[in-house]
Amino acid sequence: MSQTIDFYFDFASPYGYLANIQIDAWARDRDCVVAWRPIMLGAAFKAVGTAPLLSYPLKGEYATRDINRTARALGVTCLLPDGFPHNTLAAARGFYWLADQNEDTAKDFARAFYHGYFGEGRDVSPAEKTADLAAGLGVDRAAFLAAVKDPAIKQRLKDETAAALERGVFGSPFFFVGDEPFWGSDRFDQMARWVETGGW
Amino acid sequence: MSQTIDFYFDFASPYGYLANIQIDAWARDRDCVVAWRPIMLGAAFKAVGTAPLLSYPLKGEYATRDINRTARALGVTCLLPDGFPHNTLAAARGFYWLADQNEDTAKDFARAFYHGYFGEGRDVSPAEKTADLAAGLGVDRAAFLAAVKDPAIKQRLKDETAAALERGVFGSPFFFVGDEPFWGSDRFDQMARWVETGGW
């Protein structure tokens, strides 16, 4: 039976982008199913007492270098759009609205967002731009725009974020193989071993 | 010609311990020489605005799990001594005093400290205990104890820590391959590729 990997990420997270590049092939090779779960990391930062990674002196400069180096190793670019980081609420809300109808479309939307935002370095975070991405996947543009303002969808994202925090998620990307948590785009090897062996 | 890898670490760092377990075989396989450089991370935490990893809620709990999981994957234990983290000034000072006489003895001392502290979970941080470890390597115990109180050695550690910070070191373990920085005990694969290819 396929194992489900929970993949939590923030749409404004460069390491989330790097994980999104790798996870599909990784999961396919291991007959795993991935449950994509965008969250707003701000709530976790408050709970933990941390701040966005790139805002720290020294650590932020290193992270920028590490992100670019890792991207190059993966054969992709990671470009930070002008004004990074942006508010990615519309993308996260739109994702859940799409997922309620068709999980695959929601994943395609997430990949398209990440590709536009970090792959091409374009600020696709405004609601109108996220709606363009969704429309490019055949989604009704007006319905998407209405959804991201829908109180029920807003609450849905808050609930997903709260549930993630409750589960111990404090960074992006963050994975669960069963109940085992893995943080970071550099934990695919350990996760592979966990999937194969059932843990150690 | 052998390439030198700079290996910065804090004696109270569990991930530094995990790196110390791996680095000798890693370097030997690649004909690299390792320059061990203990520092006191407190200065870096102040500069960056961070705190010791395990002091954060959620993040600290995850890190404890990740450290143990990684240790088990390496076939070793990582035990935090009662009262962790301790002040490891004596060990760091003693290291530099030893290194000025014999680099290999200093490395043996560092390995012995890490093994006692995390491998066996014993608080070997007091000056008297570090002197015991040094004596076990054939070092004059009284001379070692005098050295860790020597103002020149105290200053030496301050200078090494300041130089590391100047170079961008903000965590433990932290490596340089030439001028390229790598942070974390999970960057050995990237470092290997860097050594082999000269960078990408």
PDB file of C-alpha atoms in Angstrom, chain A residues 15 44 47-50 53 56-60 62-63 65-66 68-70 72-74 165-170 174 179-187 189-190 193-194 200, chain B residues 15 44 47-50 53 56-60 62-63 65-66 68-70 72-74 165-170 174 179-187 189-190 193-194 200:
ATOM      1  CA  TYR A  15      13.488  25.850   1.021  1.00  0.00           C
ATOM      2  CA  ALA A  44       4.830  29.165  14.108  1.00  0.00           C
ATOM      3  CA  ALA A  47       5.081  30.250  18.963  1.00  0.00           C
ATOM      4  CA  VAL A  48       8.765  29.394  18.694  1.00  0.00           C
ATOM      5  CA  GLY A  49      10.169  32.898  19.054  1.00  0.00           C
ATOM      6  CA  THR A  50      11.951  32.887  15.722  1.00  0.00           C
ATOM      7  CA  LEU A  53      15.313  32.978   8.176  1.00  0.00           C
ATOM      8  CA  TYR A  56      18.856  37.215  10.576  1.00  0.00           C
ATOM      9  CA  PRO A  57      22.306  38.743  10.122  1.00  0.00           C
ATOM     10  CA  LEU A  58      25.016  36.189   9.184  1.00  0.00           C
ATOM     11  CA  LYS A  59      22.517  33.321   9.194  1.00  0.00           C
ATOM     12  CA  GLY A  60      20.403  35.016   6.536  1.00  0.00           C
ATOM     13  CA  TYR A  62      24.550  32.092   4.658  1.00  0.00           C
ATOM     14  CA  ALA A  63      21.044  30.816   3.921  1.00  0.00           C
ATOM     15  CA  ARG A  65      24.133  31.283  -0.360  1.00  0.00           C
ATOM     16  CA  ASP A  66      23.033  27.803   0.669  1.00  0.00           C
ATOM     17  CA  ASN A  68      21.403  29.194  -4.366  1.00  0.00           C
ATOM     18  CA  ARG A  69      24.046  26.488  -4.067  1.00  0.00           C
ATOM     19  CA  THR A  70      21.420  23.820  -3.439  1.00  0.00           C
ATOM     20  CA  ARG A  72      22.283  24.941  -8.678  1.00  0.00           C
ATOM     21  CA  ALA A  73      23.016  21.401  -7.475  1.00  0.00           C
ATOM     22  CA  LEU A  74      19.429  20.515  -8.421  1.00  0.00           C
ATOM     23  CA  LEU A 165       1.488  23.879  14.767  1.00  0.00           C
ATOM     24  CA  GLU A 166      -0.271  21.468  17.104  1.00  0.00           C
ATOM     25  CA  ARG A 167       1.596  18.682  15.348  1.00  0.00           C
ATOM     26  CA  GLY A 168       4.935  20.413  15.938  1.00  0.00           C
ATOM     27  CA  VAL A 169       5.506  22.086  12.571  1.00  0.00           C
ATOM     28  CA  PHE A 170       7.713  25.159  12.999  1.00  0.00           C
ATOM     29  CA  PHE A 174       8.299  20.060   7.145  1.00  0.00           C
ATOM     30  CA  ASP A 179       4.165  10.210  12.882  1.00  0.00           C
ATOM     31  CA  GLU A 180       7.877  10.812  12.304  1.00  0.00           C
ATOM     32  CA  PRO A 181       8.720  14.479  11.667  1.00  0.00           C
ATOM     33  CA  PHE A 182      11.437  15.635   9.263  1.00  0.00           C
ATOM     34  CA  TRP A 183      12.390  19.279   8.837  1.00  0.00           C
ATOM     35  CA  GLY A 184      14.187  20.679   5.835  1.00  0.00           C
ATOM     36  CA  SER A 185      14.753  20.107   2.144  1.00  0.00           C
ATOM     37  CA  ASP A 186      17.913  18.194   3.136  1.00  0.00           C
ATOM     38  CA  ARG A 187      16.113  15.313   4.881  1.00  0.00           C
ATOM     39  CA  ASP A 189      17.760  10.711   2.348  1.00  0.00           C
ATOM     40  CA  GLN A 190      16.693  10.081   5.942  1.00  0.00           C
ATOM     41  CA  ARG A 193      15.510   5.238   4.702  1.00  0.00           C
ATOM     42  CA  TRP A 194      12.561   5.670   7.065  1.00  0.00           C
ATOM     43  CA  TRP A 200      15.315   2.859  13.287  1.00  0.00           C
TER      44      TRP A 200
ATOM     45  CA  TYR B  15      25.456  18.525  16.108  1.00  0.00           C
ATOM     46  CA  ALA B  44      27.538  34.357  17.542  1.00  0.00           C
ATOM     47  CA  ALA B  47      25.388  38.819  16.895  1.00  0.00           C
ATOM     48  CA  VAL B  48      22.654  36.928  15.062  1.00  0.00           C
ATOM     49  CA  GLY B  49      19.909  37.310  17.656  1.00  0.00           C
ATOM     50  CA  THR B  50      19.401  33.593  18.173  1.00  0.00           C
ATOM     51  CA  LEU B  53      18.805  25.477  19.622  1.00  0.00           C
ATOM     52  CA  TYR B  56      13.305  26.970  21.564  1.00  0.00           C
ATOM     53  CA  PRO B  57       9.843  25.441  22.006  1.00  0.00           C
ATOM     54  CA  LEU B  58       8.836  23.041  19.192  1.00  0.00           C
ATOM     55  CA  LYS B  59      12.150  23.552  17.395  1.00  0.00           C
ATOM     56  CA  GLY B  60      14.100  22.331  20.409  1.00  0.00           C
ATOM     57  CA  TYR B  62      12.285  18.442  17.125  1.00  0.00           C
ATOM     58  CA  ALA B  63      16.051  18.964  17.299  1.00  0.00           C
ATOM     59  CA  ARG B  65      14.525  13.945  18.135  1.00  0.00           C
ATOM     60  CA  ASP B  66      16.560  14.693  15.020  1.00  0.00           C
ATOM     61  CA  ASN B  68      18.947  11.094  18.386  1.00  0.00           C
ATOM     62  CA  ARG B  69      17.676   9.787  15.055  1.00  0.00           C
ATOM     63  CA  THR B  70      20.829  10.935  13.276  1.00  0.00           C
ATOM     64  CA  ARG B  72      21.246   6.107  15.680  1.00  0.00           C
ATOM     65  CA  ALA B  73      21.690   6.248  11.904  1.00  0.00           C
ATOM     66  CA  LEU B  74      25.424   6.698  12.535  1.00  0.00           C
ATOM     67  CA  LEU B 165      32.359  35.348  13.617  1.00  0.00           C
ATOM     68  CA  GLU B 166      34.138  37.717  11.254  1.00  0.00           C
ATOM     69  CA  ARG B 167      34.204  34.890   8.740  1.00  0.00           C
ATOM     70  CA  GLY B 168      30.446  34.381   9.091  1.00  0.00           C
ATOM     71  CA  VAL B 169      30.311  31.429  11.484  1.00  0.00           C
ATOM     72  CA  PHE B 170      27.029  31.483  13.412  1.00  0.00           C
ATOM     73  CA  PHE B 174      30.408  25.068  10.558  1.00  0.00           C
ATOM     74  CA  ASP B 179      36.199  30.086   1.161  1.00  0.00           C
ATOM     75  CA  GLU B 180      32.940  28.175   0.743  1.00  0.00           C
ATOM     76  CA  PRO B 181      30.905  27.938   3.984  1.00  0.00           C
ATOM     77  CA  PHE B 182      28.838  24.883   4.947  1.00  0.00           C
ATOM     78  CA  TRP B 183      26.671  24.793   8.053  1.00  0.00           C
ATOM     79  CA  GLY B 184      25.482  21.618   9.712  1.00  0.00           C
ATOM     80  CA  SER B 185      26.361  17.982  10.206  1.00  0.00           C
ATOM     81  CA  ASP B 186      24.127  17.245   7.198  1.00  0.00           C
ATOM     82  CA  ARG B 187      26.292  19.001   4.630  1.00  0.00           C
ATOM     83  CA  ASP B 189      27.520  15.239   0.807  1.00  0.00           C
ATOM     84  CA  GLN B 190      27.598  18.769  -0.578  1.00  0.00           C
ATOM     85  CA  ARG B 193      30.963  17.244  -4.166  1.00  0.00           C
ATOM     86  CA  TRP B 194      32.592  20.647  -3.604  1.00  0.00           C
ATOM     87  CA  TRP B 200      29.469  24.577  -8.992  1.00  0.00           C
TER      88      TRP B 200
END
